[in-house]
N, CA, C and O atoms as a Maestro MAE file, in Angstrom:
{
 s_m_m2io_version
 :::
 2.0.0
}

f_m_ct {
 s_m_title
 :::
 protein
 m_atom[260] {
  # First column is atom index #
  i_m_mmod_type
  r_m_x_coord
  r_m_y_coord
  r_m_z_coord
  i_m_residue_number
  s_m_chain_name
  s_m_pdb_residue_name
  s_m_pdb_atom_name
  i_m_atomic_number
  :::
  1 25 99.457 114.231 117.207 1 A "MET " " N  " 7
  2 3 99.791 112.982 116.538 1 A "MET " " CA " 6
  3 2 100.808 113.267 115.428 1 A "MET " " C  " 6
  4 15 100.632 114.217 114.665 1 A "MET " " O  " 8
  5 25 101.871 112.457 115.326 2 A "PRO " " N  " 7
  6 3 102.874 112.729 114.298 2 A "PRO " " CA " 6
  7 2 102.350 112.446 112.896 2 A "PRO " " C  " 6
  8 15 101.365 111.734 112.699 2 A "PRO " " O  " 8
  9 25 103.043 113.027 111.944 3 A "LYS " " N  " 7
  10 3 102.675 112.797 110.550 3 A "LYS " " CA " 6
  11 2 102.934 111.341 110.176 3 A "LYS " " C  " 6
  12 15 103.850 110.702 110.692 3 A "LYS " " O  " 8
  13 25 102.105 110.833 109.266 4 A "MET " " N  " 7
  14 3 102.303 109.467 108.785 4 A "MET " " CA " 6
  15 2 103.347 109.480 107.683 4 A "MET " " C  " 6
  16 15 103.442 110.444 106.924 4 A "MET " " O  " 8
  17 25 104.120 108.426 107.594 5 A "LYS " " N  " 7
  18 3 105.134 108.347 106.556 5 A "LYS " " CA " 6
  19 2 104.594 107.614 105.337 5 A "LYS " " C  " 6
  20 15 103.920 106.591 105.450 5 A "LYS " " O  " 8
  21 25 104.906 108.159 104.178 6 A "THR " " N  " 7
  22 3 104.557 107.529 102.914 6 A "THR " " CA " 6
  23 2 105.613 106.496 102.584 6 A "THR " " C  " 6
  24 15 106.805 106.746 102.762 6 A "THR " " O  " 8
  25 25 105.189 105.339 102.107 7 A "SER " " N  " 7
  26 3 106.136 104.339 101.624 7 A "SER " " CA " 6
  27 2 106.698 104.844 100.312 7 A "SER " " C  " 6
  28 15 105.978 104.928 99.317 7 A "SER " " O  " 8
  29 25 107.995 105.186 100.300 8 A "ARG " " N  " 7
  30 3 108.602 105.767 99.105 8 A "ARG " " CA " 6
  31 2 108.628 104.769 97.951 8 A "ARG " " C  " 6
  32 15 108.510 105.162 96.790 8 A "ARG " " O  " 8
  33 25 108.781 103.497 98.258 9 A "ALA " " N  " 7
  34 3 108.781 102.475 97.209 9 A "ALA " " CA " 6
  35 2 107.440 102.454 96.494 9 A "ALA " " C  " 6
  36 15 107.387 102.360 95.268 9 A "ALA " " O  " 8
  37 25 106.359 102.542 97.255 10 A "ALA " " N  " 7
  38 3 105.021 102.527 96.656 10 A "ALA " " CA " 6
  39 2 104.734 103.836 95.923 10 A "ALA " " C  " 6
  40 15 104.081 103.833 94.880 10 A "ALA " " O  " 8
  41 25 105.216 104.945 96.460 11 A "ALA " " N  " 7
  42 3 104.964 106.249 95.851 11 A "ALA " " CA " 6
  43 2 105.566 106.331 94.456 11 A "ALA " " C  " 6
  44 15 105.031 107.021 93.587 11 A "ALA " " O  " 8
  45 25 106.679 105.627 94.235 12 A "LYS " " N  " 7
  46 3 107.326 105.632 92.923 12 A "LYS " " CA " 6
  47 2 106.607 104.725 91.929 12 A "LYS " " C  " 6
  48 15 106.791 104.865 90.720 12 A "LYS " " O  " 8
  49 25 105.800 103.809 92.420 13 A "ARG " " N  " 7
  50 3 105.166 102.822 91.547 13 A "ARG " " CA " 6
  51 2 103.703 103.101 91.240 13 A "ARG " " C  " 6
  52 15 103.161 102.542 90.287 13 A "ARG " " O  " 8
  53 25 103.055 103.947 92.022 14 A "PHE " " N  " 7
  54 3 101.624 104.181 91.859 14 A "PHE " " CA " 6
  55 2 101.321 105.663 91.677 14 A "PHE " " C  " 6
  56 15 101.955 106.523 92.287 14 A "PHE " " O  " 8
  57 25 100.331 105.943 90.820 15 A "LYS " " N  " 7
  58 3 99.843 107.307 90.634 15 A "LYS " " CA " 6
  59 2 98.336 107.274 90.845 15 A "LYS " " C  " 6
  60 15 97.693 106.250 90.614 15 A "LYS " " O  " 8
  61 25 97.776 108.394 91.285 16 A "VAL " " N  " 7
  62 3 96.339 108.463 91.508 16 A "VAL " " CA " 6
  63 2 95.688 109.117 90.301 16 A "VAL " " C  " 6
  64 15 96.156 110.147 89.816 16 A "VAL " " O  " 8
  65 25 94.607 108.516 89.820 17 A "THR " " N  " 7
  66 3 93.868 109.080 88.689 17 A "THR " " CA " 6
  67 2 92.956 110.198 89.189 17 A "THR " " C  " 6
  68 15 92.848 110.427 90.393 17 A "THR " " O  " 8
  69 25 92.318 110.873 88.280 18 A "GLY " " N  " 7
  70 3 91.418 111.964 88.638 18 A "GLY " " CA " 6
  71 2 90.246 111.518 89.483 18 A "GLY " " C  " 6
  72 15 89.729 112.292 90.288 18 A "GLY " " O  " 8
  73 25 89.819 110.270 89.307 19 A "THR " " N  " 7
  74 3 88.683 109.749 90.074 19 A "THR " " CA " 6
  75 2 89.115 109.100 91.379 19 A "THR " " C  " 6
  76 15 88.282 108.592 92.129 19 A "THR " " O  " 8
  77 25 90.439 109.116 91.657 20 A "GLY " " N  " 7
  78 3 90.929 108.584 92.927 20 A "GLY " " CA " 6
  79 2 91.370 107.138 92.896 20 A "GLY " " C  " 6
  80 15 91.719 106.575 93.933 20 A "GLY " " O  " 8
  81 25 91.361 106.525 91.714 21 A "LYS " " N  " 7
  82 3 91.821 105.142 91.615 21 A "LYS " " CA " 6
  83 2 93.339 105.129 91.495 21 A "LYS " " C  " 6
  84 15 93.949 106.128 91.112 21 A "LYS " " O  " 8
  85 25 93.946 103.986 91.826 22 A "LEU " " N  " 7
  86 3 95.401 103.852 91.748 22 A "LEU " " CA " 6
  87 2 95.802 103.204 90.431 22 A "LEU " " C  " 6
  88 15 95.296 102.146 90.057 22 A "LEU " " O  " 8
  89 25 96.722 103.862 89.740 23 A "LYS " " N  " 7
  90 3 97.217 103.390 88.457 23 A "LYS " " CA " 6
  91 2 98.593 102.778 88.668 23 A "LYS " " C  " 6
  92 15 99.406 103.314 89.421 23 A "LYS " " O  " 8
  93 25 98.857 101.653 88.003 24 A "ARG " " N  " 7
  94 3 100.141 100.975 88.159 24 A "ARG " " CA " 6
  95 2 100.616 100.482 86.796 24 A "ARG " " C  " 6
  96 15 99.836 100.380 85.849 24 A "ARG " " O  " 8
  97 25 101.910 100.180 86.716 25 A "ASN " " N  " 7
  98 3 102.451 99.583 85.501 25 A "ASN " " CA " 6
  99 2 102.396 98.070 85.624 25 A "ASN " " C  " 6
  100 15 102.380 97.521 86.725 25 A "ASN " " O  " 8
  101 25 102.368 97.410 84.482 26 A "LYS " " N  " 7
  102 3 102.279 95.955 84.472 26 A "LYS " " CA " 6
  103 2 103.661 95.325 84.615 26 A "LYS " " C  " 6
  104 15 104.675 95.925 84.257 26 A "LYS " " O  " 8
  105 25 103.679 94.116 85.140 27 A "ALA " " N  " 7
  106 3 104.928 93.371 85.326 27 A "ALA " " CA " 6
  107 2 105.247 92.560 84.075 27 A "ALA " " C  " 6
  108 15 104.483 92.575 83.109 27 A "ALA " " O  " 8
  109 25 106.369 91.858 84.093 28 A "TYR " " N  " 7
  110 3 106.813 90.930 83.039 28 A "TYR " " CA " 6
  111 2 107.267 91.639 81.760 28 A "TYR " " C  " 6
  112 15 107.146 91.072 80.674 28 A "TYR " " O  " 8
  113 25 107.782 92.854 81.866 29 A "LYS " " N  " 7
  114 3 108.232 93.573 80.678 29 A "LYS " " CA " 6
  115 2 109.724 93.912 80.760 29 A "LYS " " C  " 6
  116 15 110.199 94.731 79.973 29 A "LYS " " O  " 8
  117 25 110.481 93.306 81.692 30 A "ARG " " N  " 7
  118 3 111.872 93.686 81.914 30 A "ARG " " CA " 6
  119 2 112.868 92.835 81.133 30 A "ARG " " C  " 6
  120 15 113.788 93.374 80.519 30 A "ARG " " O  " 8
  121 25 112.699 91.521 81.146 31 A "HIS " " N  " 7
  122 3 113.676 90.664 80.471 31 A "HIS " " CA " 6
  123 2 112.969 89.404 79.983 31 A "HIS " " C  " 6
  124 15 111.780 89.210 80.237 31 A "HIS " " O  " 8
  125 25 113.710 88.553 79.282 32 A "ILE " " N  " 7
  126 3 113.167 87.358 78.612 32 A "ILE " " CA " 6
  127 2 112.012 87.769 77.686 32 A "ILE " " C  " 6
  128 15 110.904 87.241 77.772 32 A "ILE " " O  " 8
  129 25 112.308 88.726 76.800 33 A "LEU " " N  " 7
  130 3 111.266 89.263 75.927 33 A "LEU " " CA " 6
  131 2 111.207 88.558 74.576 33 A "LEU " " C  " 6
  132 15 110.263 88.764 73.813 33 A "LEU " " O  " 8
  133 25 112.194 87.738 74.274 34 A "THR " " N  " 7
  134 3 112.224 87.121 72.947 34 A "THR " " CA " 6
  135 2 111.113 86.099 72.754 34 A "THR " " C  " 6
  136 15 110.601 85.937 71.646 34 A "THR " " O  " 8
  137 25 110.738 85.410 73.825 35 A "LYS " " N  " 7
  138 3 109.694 84.394 73.685 35 A "LYS " " CA " 6
  139 2 108.287 84.959 73.805 35 A "LYS " " C  " 6
  140 15 107.314 84.248 73.553 35 A "LYS " " O  " 8
  141 25 108.164 86.222 74.186 36 A "LYS " " N  " 7
  142 3 106.844 86.846 74.306 36 A "LYS " " CA " 6
  143 2 106.449 87.461 72.972 36 A "LYS " " C  " 6
  144 15 107.281 88.020 72.258 36 A "LYS " " O  " 8
  145 25 105.161 87.349 72.648 37 A "THR " " N  " 7
  146 3 104.697 87.870 71.368 37 A "THR " " CA " 6
  147 2 104.676 89.391 71.386 37 A "THR " " C  " 6
  148 15 104.630 90.015 72.446 37 A "THR " " O  " 8
  149 25 104.712 89.975 70.194 38 A "THR " " N  " 7
  150 3 104.675 91.436 70.061 38 A "THR " " CA " 6
  151 2 103.401 91.999 70.667 38 A "THR " " C  " 6
  152 15 103.421 93.045 71.317 38 A "THR " " O  " 8
  153 25 102.290 91.297 70.450 39 A "LYS " " N  " 7
  154 3 101.005 91.751 70.988 39 A "LYS " " CA " 6
  155 2 101.030 91.765 72.514 39 A "LYS " " C  " 6
  156 15 100.542 92.700 73.150 39 A "LYS " " O  " 8
  157 25 101.609 90.708 73.088 40 A "ARG " " N  " 7
  158 3 101.684 90.605 74.551 40 A "ARG " " CA " 6
  159 2 102.550 91.727 75.134 40 A "ARG " " C  " 6
  160 15 102.198 92.321 76.154 40 A "ARG " " O  " 8
  161 25 103.677 92.013 74.487 41 A "LYS " " N  " 7
  162 3 104.572 93.061 74.964 41 A "LYS " " CA " 6
  163 2 103.923 94.439 74.818 41 A "LYS " " C  " 6
  164 15 104.099 95.311 75.669 41 A "LYS " " O  " 8
  165 25 103.186 94.620 73.749 42 A "ARG " " N  " 7
  166 3 102.491 95.895 73.509 42 A "ARG " " CA " 6
  167 2 101.423 96.130 74.582 42 A "ARG " " C  " 6
  168 15 101.263 97.249 75.069 42 A "ARG " " O  " 8
  169 25 100.706 95.085 74.941 43 A "ASN " " N  " 7
  170 3 99.671 95.215 75.970 43 A "ASN " " CA " 6
  171 2 100.262 95.438 77.359 43 A "ASN " " C  " 6
  172 15 99.600 96.009 78.226 43 A "ASN " " O  " 8
  173 25 101.490 94.997 77.579 44 A "LEU " " N  " 7
  174 3 102.146 95.219 78.867 44 A "LEU " " CA " 6
  175 2 102.568 96.674 79.054 44 A "LEU " " C  " 6
  176 15 102.826 97.104 80.178 44 A "LEU " " O  " 8
  177 25 102.638 97.434 77.960 45 A "ARG " " N  " 7
  178 3 103.000 98.852 78.050 45 A "ARG " " CA " 6
  179 2 101.903 99.684 78.704 45 A "ARG " " C  " 6
  180 15 102.181 100.683 79.367 45 A "ARG " " O  " 8
  181 25 100.676 99.272 78.514 46 A "LYS " " N  " 7
  182 3 99.542 100.060 78.997 46 A "LYS " " CA " 6
  183 2 99.424 99.972 80.509 46 A "LYS " " C  " 6
  184 15 99.596 98.894 81.078 46 A "LYS " " O  " 8
  185 25 99.133 101.087 81.170 47 A "PRO " " N  " 7
  186 3 98.957 101.031 82.620 47 A "PRO " " CA " 6
  187 2 97.666 100.293 83.001 47 A "PRO " " C  " 6
  188 15 96.742 100.177 82.196 47 A "PRO " " O  " 8
  189 25 97.624 99.808 84.223 48 A "ALA " " N  " 7
  190 3 96.456 99.085 84.725 48 A "ALA " " CA " 6
  191 2 95.981 99.749 86.006 48 A "ALA " " C  " 6
  192 15 96.740 100.458 86.666 48 A "ALA " " O  " 8
  193 25 94.729 99.518 86.350 49 A "ILE " " N  " 7
  194 3 94.162 100.020 87.598 49 A "ILE " " CA " 6
  195 2 94.376 98.959 88.675 49 A "ILE " " C  " 6
  196 15 94.150 97.771 88.441 49 A "ILE " " O  " 8
  197 25 94.813 99.393 89.854 50 A "THR " " N  " 7
  198 3 95.035 98.469 90.963 50 A "THR " " CA " 6
  199 2 93.717 97.813 91.355 50 A "THR " " C  " 6
  200 15 92.677 98.470 91.407 50 A "THR " " O  " 8
  201 25 93.767 96.520 91.627 51 A "ASP " " N  " 7
  202 3 92.577 95.748 91.966 51 A "ASP " " CA " 6
  203 2 91.958 96.245 93.273 51 A "ASP " " C  " 6
  204 15 92.672 96.662 94.184 51 A "ASP " " O  " 8
  205 25 90.652 96.198 93.357 52 A "GLU " " N  " 7
  206 3 89.917 96.686 94.528 52 A "GLU " " CA " 6
  207 2 90.329 95.982 95.820 52 A "GLU " " C  " 6
  208 15 90.268 96.576 96.897 52 A "GLU " " O  " 8
  209 25 90.750 94.718 95.717 53 A "THR " " N  " 7
  210 3 91.130 93.972 96.917 53 A "THR " " CA " 6
  211 2 92.403 94.528 97.557 53 A "THR " " C  " 6
  212 15 92.628 94.330 98.751 53 A "THR " " O  " 8
  213 25 93.238 95.223 96.776 54 A "ASN " " N  " 7
  214 3 94.489 95.773 97.295 54 A "ASN " " CA " 6
  215 2 94.410 97.250 97.654 54 A "ASN " " C  " 6
  216 15 95.321 97.773 98.296 54 A "ASN " " O  " 8
  217 25 93.358 97.925 97.260 55 A "VAL " " N  " 7
  218 3 93.280 99.381 97.420 55 A "VAL " " CA " 6
  219 2 93.340 99.802 98.883 55 A "VAL " " C  " 6
  220 15 93.981 100.804 99.201 55 A "VAL " " O  " 8
  221 25 92.699 99.074 99.771 56 A "LYS " " N  " 7
  222 3 92.678 99.441 101.186 56 A "LYS " " CA " 6
  223 2 94.102 99.477 101.757 56 A "LYS " " C  " 6
  224 15 94.464 100.419 102.462 56 A "LYS " " O  " 8
  225 25 94.901 98.459 101.452 57 A "ASN " " N  " 7
  226 3 96.286 98.423 101.920 57 A "ASN " " CA " 6
  227 2 97.125 99.511 101.262 57 A "ASN " " C  " 6
  228 15 97.998 100.098 101.902 57 A "ASN " " O  " 8
  229 25 96.866 99.776 100.003 58 A "MET " " N  " 7
  230 3 97.642 100.789 99.280 58 A "MET " " CA " 6
  231 2 97.370 102.177 99.849 58 A "MET " " C  " 6
  232 15 98.295 102.979 99.976 58 A "MET " " O  " 8
  233 25 96.146 102.470 100.185 59 A "LYS " " N  " 7
  234 3 95.799 103.772 100.765 59 A "LYS " " CA " 6
  235 2 96.487 103.956 102.122 59 A "LYS " " C  " 6
  236 15 96.798 105.078 102.523 59 A "LYS " " O  " 8
  237 25 96.719 102.838 102.823 60 A "LYS " " N  " 7
  238 3 97.376 102.889 104.130 60 A "LYS " " CA " 6
  239 2 98.854 103.265 104.001 60 A "LYS " " C  " 6
  240 15 99.377 104.028 104.813 60 A "LYS " " O  " 8
  241 25 99.521 102.727 102.980 61 A "ILE " " N  " 7
  242 3 100.939 103.032 102.820 61 A "ILE " " CA " 6
  243 2 101.172 104.281 101.971 61 A "ILE " " C  " 6
  244 15 102.301 104.760 101.858 61 A "ILE " " O  " 8
  245 25 100.098 104.804 101.373 62 A "LEU " " N  " 7
  246 3 100.176 106.062 100.629 62 A "LEU " " CA " 6
  247 2 99.160 107.044 101.210 62 A "LEU " " C  " 6
  248 15 98.183 107.376 100.537 62 A "LEU " " O  " 8
  249 25 99.362 107.517 102.438 63 A "PRO " " N  " 7
  250 3 98.328 108.297 103.115 63 A "PRO " " CA " 6
  251 2 98.036 109.652 102.481 63 A "PRO " " C  " 6
  252 15 96.942 110.185 102.670 63 A "PRO " " O  " 8
  253 25 98.980 110.226 101.734 64 A "TYR " " N  " 7
  254 3 98.774 111.574 101.202 64 A "TYR " " CA " 6
  255 2 98.537 111.593 99.703 64 A "TYR " " C  " 6
  256 15 98.640 112.648 99.078 64 A "TYR " " O  " 8
  257 25 98.222 110.453 99.115 65 A "MET " " N  " 7
  258 3 97.947 110.409 97.677 65 A "MET " " CA " 6
  259 2 96.466 110.543 97.421 65 A "MET " " C  " 6
  260 15 96.036 110.529 96.267 65 A "MET " " O  " 8
  :::
 }
 m_bond[259] {
  # First column is bond index #
  i_m_from
  i_m_to
  i_m_order
  :::
  1 1 2 1
  2 2 3 1
  3 3 4 2
  4 3 5 1
  5 5 6 1
  6 6 7 1
  7 7 8 2
  8 7 9 1
  9 9 10 1
  10 10 11 1
  11 11 12 2
  12 11 13 1
  13 13 14 1
  14 14 15 1
  15 15 16 2
  16 15 17 1
  17 17 18 1
  18 18 19 1
  19 19 20 2
  20 19 21 1
  21 21 22 1
  22 22 23 1
  23 23 24 2
  24 23 25 1
  25 25 26 1
  26 26 27 1
  27 27 28 2
  28 27 29 1
  29 29 30 1
  30 30 31 1
  31 31 32 2
  32 31 33 1
  33 33 34 1
  34 34 35 1
  35 35 36 2
  36 35 37 1
  37 37 38 1
  38 38 39 1
  39 39 40 2
  40 39 41 1
  41 41 42 1
  42 42 43 1
  43 43 44 2
  44 43 45 1
  45 45 46 1
  46 46 47 1
  47 47 48 2
  48 47 49 1
  49 49 50 1
  50 50 51 1
  51 51 52 2
  52 51 53 1
  53 53 54 1
  54 54 55 1
  55 55 56 2
  56 55 57 1
  57 57 58 1
  58 58 59 1
  59 59 60 2
  60 59 61 1
  61 61 62 1
  62 62 63 1
  63 63 64 2
  64 63 65 1
  65 65 66 1
  66 66 67 1
  67 67 68 2
  68 67 69 1
  69 69 70 1
  70 70 71 1
  71 71 72 2
  72 71 73 1
  73 73 74 1
  74 74 75 1
  75 75 76 2
  76 75 77 1
  77 77 78 1
  78 78 79 1
  79 79 80 2
  80 79 81 1
  81 81 82 1
  82 82 83 1
  83 83 84 2
  84 83 85 1
  85 85 86 1
  86 86 87 1
  87 87 88 2
  88 87 89 1
  89 89 90 1
  90 90 91 1
  91 91 92 2
  92 91 93 1
  93 93 94 1
  94 94 95 1
  95 95 96 2
  96 95 97 1
  97 97 98 1
  98 98 99 1
  99 99 100 2
  100 99 101 1
  101 101 102 1
  102 102 103 1
  103 103 104 2
  104 103 105 1
  105 105 106 1
  106 106 107 1
  107 107 108 2
  108 107 109 1
  109 109 110 1
  110 110 111 1
  111 111 112 2
  112 111 113 1
  113 113 114 1
  114 114 115 1
  115 115 116 2
  116 115 117 1
  117 117 118 1
  118 118 119 1
  119 119 120 2
  120 119 121 1
  121 121 122 1
  122 122 123 1
  123 123 124 2
  124 123 125 1
  125 125 126 1
  126 126 127 1
  127 127 128 2
  128 127 129 1
  129 129 130 1
  130 130 131 1
  131 131 132 2
  132 131 133 1
  133 133 134 1
  134 134 135 1
  135 135 136 2
  136 135 137 1
  137 137 138 1
  138 138 139 1
  139 139 140 2
  140 139 141 1
  141 141 142 1
  142 142 143 1
  143 143 144 2
  144 143 145 1
  145 145 146 1
  146 146 147 1
  147 147 148 2
  148 147 149 1
  149 149 150 1
  150 150 151 1
  151 151 152 2
  152 151 153 1
  153 153 154 1
  154 154 155 1
  155 155 156 2
  156 155 157 1
  157 157 158 1
  158 158 159 1
  159 159 160 2
  160 159 161 1
  161 161 162 1
  162 162 163 1
  163 163 164 2
  164 163 165 1
  165 165 166 1
  166 166 167 1
  167 167 168 2
  168 167 169 1
  169 169 170 1
  170 170 171 1
  171 171 172 2
  172 171 173 1
  173 173 174 1
  174 174 175 1
  175 175 176 2
  176 175 177 1
  177 177 178 1
  178 178 179 1
  179 179 180 2
  180 179 181 1
  181 181 182 1
  182 182 183 1
  183 183 184 2
  184 183 185 1
  185 185 186 1
  186 186 187 1
  187 187 188 2
  188 187 189 1
  189 189 190 1
  190 190 191 1
  191 191 192 2
  192 191 193 1
  193 193 194 1
  194 194 195 1
  195 195 196 2
  196 195 197 1
  197 197 198 1
  198 198 199 1
  199 199 200 2
  200 199 201 1
  201 201 202 1
  202 202 203 1
  203 203 204 2
  204 203 205 1
  205 205 206 1
  206 206 207 1
  207 207 208 2
  208 207 209 1
  209 209 210 1
  210 210 211 1
  211 211 212 2
  212 211 213 1
  213 213 214 1
  214 214 215 1
  215 215 216 2
  216 215 217 1
  217 217 218 1
  218 218 219 1
  219 219 220 2
  220 219 221 1
  221 221 222 1
  222 222 223 1
  223 223 224 2
  224 223 225 1
  225 225 226 1
  226 226 227 1
  227 227 228 2
  228 227 229 1
  229 229 230 1
  230 230 231 1
  231 231 232 2
  232 231 233 1
  233 233 234 1
  234 234 235 1
  235 235 236 2
  236 235 237 1
  237 237 238 1
  238 238 239 1
  239 239 240 2
  240 239 241 1
  241 241 242 1
  242 242 243 1
  243 243 244 2
  244 243 245 1
  245 245 246 1
  246 246 247 1
  247 247 248 2
  248 247 249 1
  249 249 250 1
  250 250 251 1
  251 251 252 2
  252 251 253 1
  253 253 254 1
  254 254 255 1
  255 255 256 2
  256 255 257 1
  257 257 258 1
  258 258 259 1
  259 259 260 2
  :::
 }
}
C-alpha cells in the first residue's frame, strides 16, 4: 500500500501537543484591528485546542502527526 500524503496546508497550521491533541492559532487577528479591543486582540494571540468534532477529519489529513 502506498504512503499516505499529508496535507501540507494543514501541517503548517496545526501542531500536536504532548497528549496528542491538535493545537491551532485563532482567526480574526490579521486586519481590521482598530475596532477590536486590546483585550480581544490579546486573547487572540493564545493558541487554542482543535474542537473534538473536527479531530477525526484532521487526523485523516495529518496521518503522520
